[in-house]
PDB file of C-alpha atoms in Angstrom:
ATOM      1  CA  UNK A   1       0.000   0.000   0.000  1.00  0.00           C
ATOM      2  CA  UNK A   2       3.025   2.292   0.555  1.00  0.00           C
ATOM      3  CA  UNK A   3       4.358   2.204  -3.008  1.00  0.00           C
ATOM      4  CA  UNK A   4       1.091   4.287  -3.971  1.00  0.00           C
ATOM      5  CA  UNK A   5       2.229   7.078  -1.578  1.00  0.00           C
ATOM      6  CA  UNK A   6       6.058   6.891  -2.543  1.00  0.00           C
ATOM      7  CA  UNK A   7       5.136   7.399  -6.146  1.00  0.00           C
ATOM      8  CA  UNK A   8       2.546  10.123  -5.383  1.00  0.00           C
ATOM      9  CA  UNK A   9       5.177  11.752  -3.085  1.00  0.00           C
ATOM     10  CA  UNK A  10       7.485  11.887  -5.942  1.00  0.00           C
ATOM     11  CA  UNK A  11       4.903  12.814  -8.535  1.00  0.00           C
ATOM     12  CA  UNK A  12       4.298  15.940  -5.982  1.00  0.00           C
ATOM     13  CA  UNK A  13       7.535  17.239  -6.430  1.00  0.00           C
ATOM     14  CA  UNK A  14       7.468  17.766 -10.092  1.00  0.00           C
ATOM     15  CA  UNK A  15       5.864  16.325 -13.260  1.00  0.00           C
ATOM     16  CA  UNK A  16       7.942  13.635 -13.981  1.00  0.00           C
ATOM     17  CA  UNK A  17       7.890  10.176 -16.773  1.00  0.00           C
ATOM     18  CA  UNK A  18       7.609   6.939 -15.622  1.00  0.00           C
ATOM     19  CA  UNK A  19      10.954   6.368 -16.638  1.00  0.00           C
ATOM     20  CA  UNK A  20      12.235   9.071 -14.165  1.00  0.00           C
ATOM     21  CA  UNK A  21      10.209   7.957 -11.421  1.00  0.00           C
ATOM     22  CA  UNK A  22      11.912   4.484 -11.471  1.00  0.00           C
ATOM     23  CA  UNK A  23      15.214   6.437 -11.799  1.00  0.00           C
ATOM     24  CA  UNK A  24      14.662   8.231  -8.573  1.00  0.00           C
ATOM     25  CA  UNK A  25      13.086   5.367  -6.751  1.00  0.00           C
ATOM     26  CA  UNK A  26      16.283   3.673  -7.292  1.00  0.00           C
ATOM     27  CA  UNK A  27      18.366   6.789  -6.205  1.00  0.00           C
ATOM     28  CA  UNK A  28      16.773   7.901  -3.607  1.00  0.00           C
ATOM     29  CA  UNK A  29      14.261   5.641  -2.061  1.00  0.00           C
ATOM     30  CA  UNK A  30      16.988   2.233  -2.147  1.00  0.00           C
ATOM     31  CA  UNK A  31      17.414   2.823   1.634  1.00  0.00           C
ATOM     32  CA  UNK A  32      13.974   2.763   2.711  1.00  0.00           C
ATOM     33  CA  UNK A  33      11.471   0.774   0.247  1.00  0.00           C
ATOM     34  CA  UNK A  34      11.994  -1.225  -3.007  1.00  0.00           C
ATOM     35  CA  UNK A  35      10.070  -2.014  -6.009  1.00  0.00           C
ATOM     36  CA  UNK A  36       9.841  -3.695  -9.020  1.00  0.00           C
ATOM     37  CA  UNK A  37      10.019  -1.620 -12.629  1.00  0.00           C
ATOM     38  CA  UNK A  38       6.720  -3.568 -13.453  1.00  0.00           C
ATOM     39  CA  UNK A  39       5.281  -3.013  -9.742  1.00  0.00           C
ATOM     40  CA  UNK A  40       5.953   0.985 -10.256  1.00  0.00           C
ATOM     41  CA  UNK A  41       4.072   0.959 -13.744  1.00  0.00           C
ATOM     42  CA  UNK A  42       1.021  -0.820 -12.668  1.00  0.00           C
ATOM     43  CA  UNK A  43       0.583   1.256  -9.584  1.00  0.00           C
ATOM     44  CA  UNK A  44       1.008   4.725 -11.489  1.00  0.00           C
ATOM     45  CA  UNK A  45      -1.627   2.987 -13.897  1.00  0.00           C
ATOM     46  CA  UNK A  46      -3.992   2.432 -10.969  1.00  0.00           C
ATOM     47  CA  UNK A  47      -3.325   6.095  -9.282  1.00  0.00           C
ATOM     48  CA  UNK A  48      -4.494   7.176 -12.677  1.00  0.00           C
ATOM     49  CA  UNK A  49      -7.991   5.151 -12.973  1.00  0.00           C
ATOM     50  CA  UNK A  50      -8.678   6.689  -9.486  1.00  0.00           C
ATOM     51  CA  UNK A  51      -7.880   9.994 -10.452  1.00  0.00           C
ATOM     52  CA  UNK A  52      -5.272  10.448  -8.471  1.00  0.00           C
ATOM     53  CA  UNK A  53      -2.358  11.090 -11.074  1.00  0.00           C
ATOM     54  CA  UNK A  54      -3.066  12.160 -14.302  1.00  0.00           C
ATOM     55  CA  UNK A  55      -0.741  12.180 -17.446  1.00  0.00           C
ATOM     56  CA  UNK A  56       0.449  14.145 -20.782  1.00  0.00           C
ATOM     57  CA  UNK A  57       1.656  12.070 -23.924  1.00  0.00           C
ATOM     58  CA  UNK A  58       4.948  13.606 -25.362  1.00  0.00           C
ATOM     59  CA  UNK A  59       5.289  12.513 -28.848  1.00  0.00           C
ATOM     60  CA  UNK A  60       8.855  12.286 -29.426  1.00  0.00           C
ATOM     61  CA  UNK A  61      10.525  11.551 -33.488  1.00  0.00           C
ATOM     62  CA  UNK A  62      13.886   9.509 -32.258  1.00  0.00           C
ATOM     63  CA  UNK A  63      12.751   8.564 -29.400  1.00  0.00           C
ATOM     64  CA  UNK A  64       9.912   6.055 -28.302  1.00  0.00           C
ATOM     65  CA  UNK A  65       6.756   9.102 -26.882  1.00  0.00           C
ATOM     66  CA  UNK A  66       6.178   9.086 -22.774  1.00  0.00           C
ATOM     67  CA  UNK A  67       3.989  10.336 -20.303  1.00  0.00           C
ATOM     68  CA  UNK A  68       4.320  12.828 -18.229  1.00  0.00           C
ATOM     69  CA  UNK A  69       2.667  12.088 -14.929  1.00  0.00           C
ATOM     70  CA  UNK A  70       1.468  14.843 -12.523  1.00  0.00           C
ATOM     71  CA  UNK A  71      -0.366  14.790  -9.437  1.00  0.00           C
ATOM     72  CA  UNK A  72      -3.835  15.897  -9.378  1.00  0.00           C
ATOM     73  CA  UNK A  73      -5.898  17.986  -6.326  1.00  0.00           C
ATOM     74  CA  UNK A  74      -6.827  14.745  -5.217  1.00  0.00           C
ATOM     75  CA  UNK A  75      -4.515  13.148  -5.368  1.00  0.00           C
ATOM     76  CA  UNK A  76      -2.391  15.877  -3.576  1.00  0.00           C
ATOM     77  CA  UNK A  77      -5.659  15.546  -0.689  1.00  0.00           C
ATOM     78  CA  UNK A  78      -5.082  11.931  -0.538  1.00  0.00           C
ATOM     79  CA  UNK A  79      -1.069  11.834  -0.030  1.00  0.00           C
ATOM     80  CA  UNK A  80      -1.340  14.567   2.645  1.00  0.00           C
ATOM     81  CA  UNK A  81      -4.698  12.336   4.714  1.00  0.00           C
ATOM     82  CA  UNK A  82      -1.888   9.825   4.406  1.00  0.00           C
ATOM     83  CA  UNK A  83       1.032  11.715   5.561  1.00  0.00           C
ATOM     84  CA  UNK A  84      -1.472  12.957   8.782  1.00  0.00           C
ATOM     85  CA  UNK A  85      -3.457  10.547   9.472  1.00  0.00           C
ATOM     86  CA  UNK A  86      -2.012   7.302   8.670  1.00  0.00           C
ATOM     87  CA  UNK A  87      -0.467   5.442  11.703  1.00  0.00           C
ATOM     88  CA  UNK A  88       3.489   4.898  11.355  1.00  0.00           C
ATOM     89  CA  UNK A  89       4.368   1.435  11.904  1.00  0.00           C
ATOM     90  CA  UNK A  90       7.773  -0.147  12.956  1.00  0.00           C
ATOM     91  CA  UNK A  91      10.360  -0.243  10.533  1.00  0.00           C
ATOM     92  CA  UNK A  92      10.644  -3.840   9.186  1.00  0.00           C
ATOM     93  CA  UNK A  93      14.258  -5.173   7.922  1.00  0.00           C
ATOM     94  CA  UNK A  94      14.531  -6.963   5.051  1.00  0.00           C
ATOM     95  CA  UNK A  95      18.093  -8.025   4.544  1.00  0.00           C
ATOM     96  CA  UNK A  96      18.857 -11.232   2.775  1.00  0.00           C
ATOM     97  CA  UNK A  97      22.931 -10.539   3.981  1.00  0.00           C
ATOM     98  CA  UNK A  98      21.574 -11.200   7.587  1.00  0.00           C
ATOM     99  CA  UNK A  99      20.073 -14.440   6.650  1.00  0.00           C
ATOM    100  CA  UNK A 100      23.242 -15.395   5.517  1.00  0.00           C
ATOM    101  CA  UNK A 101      25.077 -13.967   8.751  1.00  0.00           C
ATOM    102  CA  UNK A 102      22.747 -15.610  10.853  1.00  0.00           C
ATOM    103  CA  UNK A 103      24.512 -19.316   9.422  1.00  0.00           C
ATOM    104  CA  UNK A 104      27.939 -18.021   9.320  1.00  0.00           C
ATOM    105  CA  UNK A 105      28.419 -21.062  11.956  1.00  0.00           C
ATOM    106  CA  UNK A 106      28.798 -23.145   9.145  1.00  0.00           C
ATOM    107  CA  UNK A 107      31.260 -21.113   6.790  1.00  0.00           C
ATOM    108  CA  UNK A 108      35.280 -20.927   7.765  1.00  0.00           C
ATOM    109  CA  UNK A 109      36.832 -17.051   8.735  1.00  0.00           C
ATOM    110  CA  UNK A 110      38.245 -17.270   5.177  1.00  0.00           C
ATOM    111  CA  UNK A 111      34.887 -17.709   3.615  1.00  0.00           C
ATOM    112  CA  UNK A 112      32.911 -15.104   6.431  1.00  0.00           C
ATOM    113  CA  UNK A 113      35.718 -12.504   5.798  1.00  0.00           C
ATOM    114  CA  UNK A 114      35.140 -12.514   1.805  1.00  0.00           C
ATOM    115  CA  UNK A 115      31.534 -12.052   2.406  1.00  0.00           C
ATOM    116  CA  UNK A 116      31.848  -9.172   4.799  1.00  0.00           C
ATOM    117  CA  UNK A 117      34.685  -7.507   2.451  1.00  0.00           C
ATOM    118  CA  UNK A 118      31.756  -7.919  -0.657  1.00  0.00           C
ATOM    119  CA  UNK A 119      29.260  -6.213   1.665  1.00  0.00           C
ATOM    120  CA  UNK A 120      31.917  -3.369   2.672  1.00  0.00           C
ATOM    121  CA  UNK A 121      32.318  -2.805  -0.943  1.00  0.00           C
ATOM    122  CA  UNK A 122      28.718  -2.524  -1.928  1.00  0.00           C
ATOM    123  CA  UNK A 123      27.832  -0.440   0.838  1.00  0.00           C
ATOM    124  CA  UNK A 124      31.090   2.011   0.165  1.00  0.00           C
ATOM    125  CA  UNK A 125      30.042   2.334  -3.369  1.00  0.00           C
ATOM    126  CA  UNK A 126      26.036   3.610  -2.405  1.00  0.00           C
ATOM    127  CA  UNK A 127      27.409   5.817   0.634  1.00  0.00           C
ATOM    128  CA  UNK A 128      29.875   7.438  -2.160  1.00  0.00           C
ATOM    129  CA  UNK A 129      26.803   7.467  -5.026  1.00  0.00           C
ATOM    130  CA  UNK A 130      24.561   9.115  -1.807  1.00  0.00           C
ATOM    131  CA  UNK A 131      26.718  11.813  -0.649  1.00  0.00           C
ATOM    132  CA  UNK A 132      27.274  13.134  -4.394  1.00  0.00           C
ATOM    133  CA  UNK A 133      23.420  12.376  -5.051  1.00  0.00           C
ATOM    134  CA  UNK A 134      23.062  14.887  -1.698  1.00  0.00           C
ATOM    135  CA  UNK A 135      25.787  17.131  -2.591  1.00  0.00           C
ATOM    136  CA  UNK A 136      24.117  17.834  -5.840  1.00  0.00           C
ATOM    137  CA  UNK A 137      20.218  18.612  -4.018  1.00  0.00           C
ATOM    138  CA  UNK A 138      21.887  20.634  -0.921  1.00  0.00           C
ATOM    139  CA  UNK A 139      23.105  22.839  -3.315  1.00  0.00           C
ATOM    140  CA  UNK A 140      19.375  24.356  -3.352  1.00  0.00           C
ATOM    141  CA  UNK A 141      17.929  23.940  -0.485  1.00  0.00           C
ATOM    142  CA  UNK A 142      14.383  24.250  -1.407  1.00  0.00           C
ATOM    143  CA  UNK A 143      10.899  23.012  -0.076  1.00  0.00           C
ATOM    144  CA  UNK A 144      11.031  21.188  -2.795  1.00  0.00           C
ATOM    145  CA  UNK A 145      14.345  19.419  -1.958  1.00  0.00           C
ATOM    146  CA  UNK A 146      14.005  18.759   1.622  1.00  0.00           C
ATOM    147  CA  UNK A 147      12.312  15.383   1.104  1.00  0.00           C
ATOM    148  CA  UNK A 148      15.583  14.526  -0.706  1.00  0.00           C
ATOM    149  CA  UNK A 149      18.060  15.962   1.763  1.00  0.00           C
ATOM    150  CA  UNK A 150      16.490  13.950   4.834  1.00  0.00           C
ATOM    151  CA  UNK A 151      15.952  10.816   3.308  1.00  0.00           C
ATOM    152  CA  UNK A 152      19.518  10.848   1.591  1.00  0.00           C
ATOM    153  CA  UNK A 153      21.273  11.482   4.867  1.00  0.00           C
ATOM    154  CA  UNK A 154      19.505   8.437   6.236  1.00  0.00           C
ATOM    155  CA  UNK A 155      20.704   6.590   3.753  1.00  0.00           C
ATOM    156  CA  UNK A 156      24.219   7.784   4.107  1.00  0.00           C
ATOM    157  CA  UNK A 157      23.381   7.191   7.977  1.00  0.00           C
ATOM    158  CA  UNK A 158      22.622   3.573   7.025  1.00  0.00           C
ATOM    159  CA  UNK A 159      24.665   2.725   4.933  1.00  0.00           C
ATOM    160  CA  UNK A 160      28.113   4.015   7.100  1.00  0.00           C
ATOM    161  CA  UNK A 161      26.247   1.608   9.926  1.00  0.00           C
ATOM    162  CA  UNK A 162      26.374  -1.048   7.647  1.00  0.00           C
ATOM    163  CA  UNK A 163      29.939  -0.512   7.035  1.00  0.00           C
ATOM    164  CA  UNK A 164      30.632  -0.422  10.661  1.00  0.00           C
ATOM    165  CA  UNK A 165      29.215  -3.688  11.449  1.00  0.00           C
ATOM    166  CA  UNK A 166      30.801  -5.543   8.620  1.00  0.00           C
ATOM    167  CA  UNK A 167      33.963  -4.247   9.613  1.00  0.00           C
ATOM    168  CA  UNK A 168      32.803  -4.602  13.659  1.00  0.00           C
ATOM    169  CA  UNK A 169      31.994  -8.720  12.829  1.00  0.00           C
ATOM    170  CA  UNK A 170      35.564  -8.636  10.852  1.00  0.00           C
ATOM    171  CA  UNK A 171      37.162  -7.514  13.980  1.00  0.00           C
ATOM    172  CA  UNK A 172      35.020  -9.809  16.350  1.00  0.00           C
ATOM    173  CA  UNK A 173      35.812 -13.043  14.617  1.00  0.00           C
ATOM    174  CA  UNK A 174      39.472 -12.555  14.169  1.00  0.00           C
ATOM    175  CA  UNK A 175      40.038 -11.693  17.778  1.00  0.00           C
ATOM    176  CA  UNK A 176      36.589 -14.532  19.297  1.00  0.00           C
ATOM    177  CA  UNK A 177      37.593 -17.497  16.121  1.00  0.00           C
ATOM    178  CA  UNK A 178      34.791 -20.119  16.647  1.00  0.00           C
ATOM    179  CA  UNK A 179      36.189 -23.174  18.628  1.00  0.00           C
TER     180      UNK A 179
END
């Protein structure tokens, strides 16, 4: 049920394609919900049957036409009754890395430490793709923009945890080795 807000949220901002709105769900919603290309399309389609978003067709010559979606009064009525009224519930983790942690009883230091190292990668490559992402919508800070600037600093937040604990579990099974 969230996606519908996260896309109306974005669609607030600024008229945007569908093409863009998958871009910036996978810049800068990654840290705090996830969704399918094909999940994001049929929910804008739905938004639309209720009214909620509405759309422009671009024709384009070279390149294939698109819609431009924008958010309608309603629509803007029904994201802020959500926003308000809508109780927050606990943040749920997802993690499949944690599933694996949670059998690193079977897996040597060798094999645990090239796991961790993998995640520490990953994670250093997002936190450096966030803080430039953030760097480049701090430059204006706007009304607009603040949605951007909070949510990218928790995922700059999260992401340096992450990288903590992978390094903090490096550090705890070289000096505790199993027995």
């Amino acid at each position: 049920m969230s996606l519908r807000y996260a896309l109306l949220g974005i669609i607030s901002k600024k008229p945007v394609s569908g093409y863009e709105v998958v871009s910036i769900f996978k810049e800068q919603v990654v840290y705090f919900w996830n969704s399918t290309h094909s999940q994001i399309y049929t929910e804008l389609h739905k938004l639309e049957k209720e009214e909620l978003l509405e759309h422009e067709l671009i024709i384009q010559n070279s390149l294939p036409n698109k819609k431009i979606y924008t958010i309608t009064e309603l629509g803007k009525k029904e994201l802020i009754n959500w926003i308000l009224n809508h109780s927050v519930k606990p943040a749920k983790i997802k993690d499949e890395f944690l599933i694996k942690a949670a059998a690193f009883d079977i897996l040597t230091i060798d094999e645990i430490i090239t796991l961790l190292d993998e995640v520490i990668a990953r994670e250093e490559r997002i936190l450096s793709m966030t803080k430039e992402w953030k760097e480049h919508y701090t430059k204006e800070t706007s009304k607009q923009n603040l949605g951007a600037i909070i949510t990218s600093e928790y995922g700059i937040r999260y992401a340096e945890m992450y990288v903590n604990w992978c390094k903090w579990v490096k550090e705890f099974i070289s000096s505790n080795p199993p027995v």
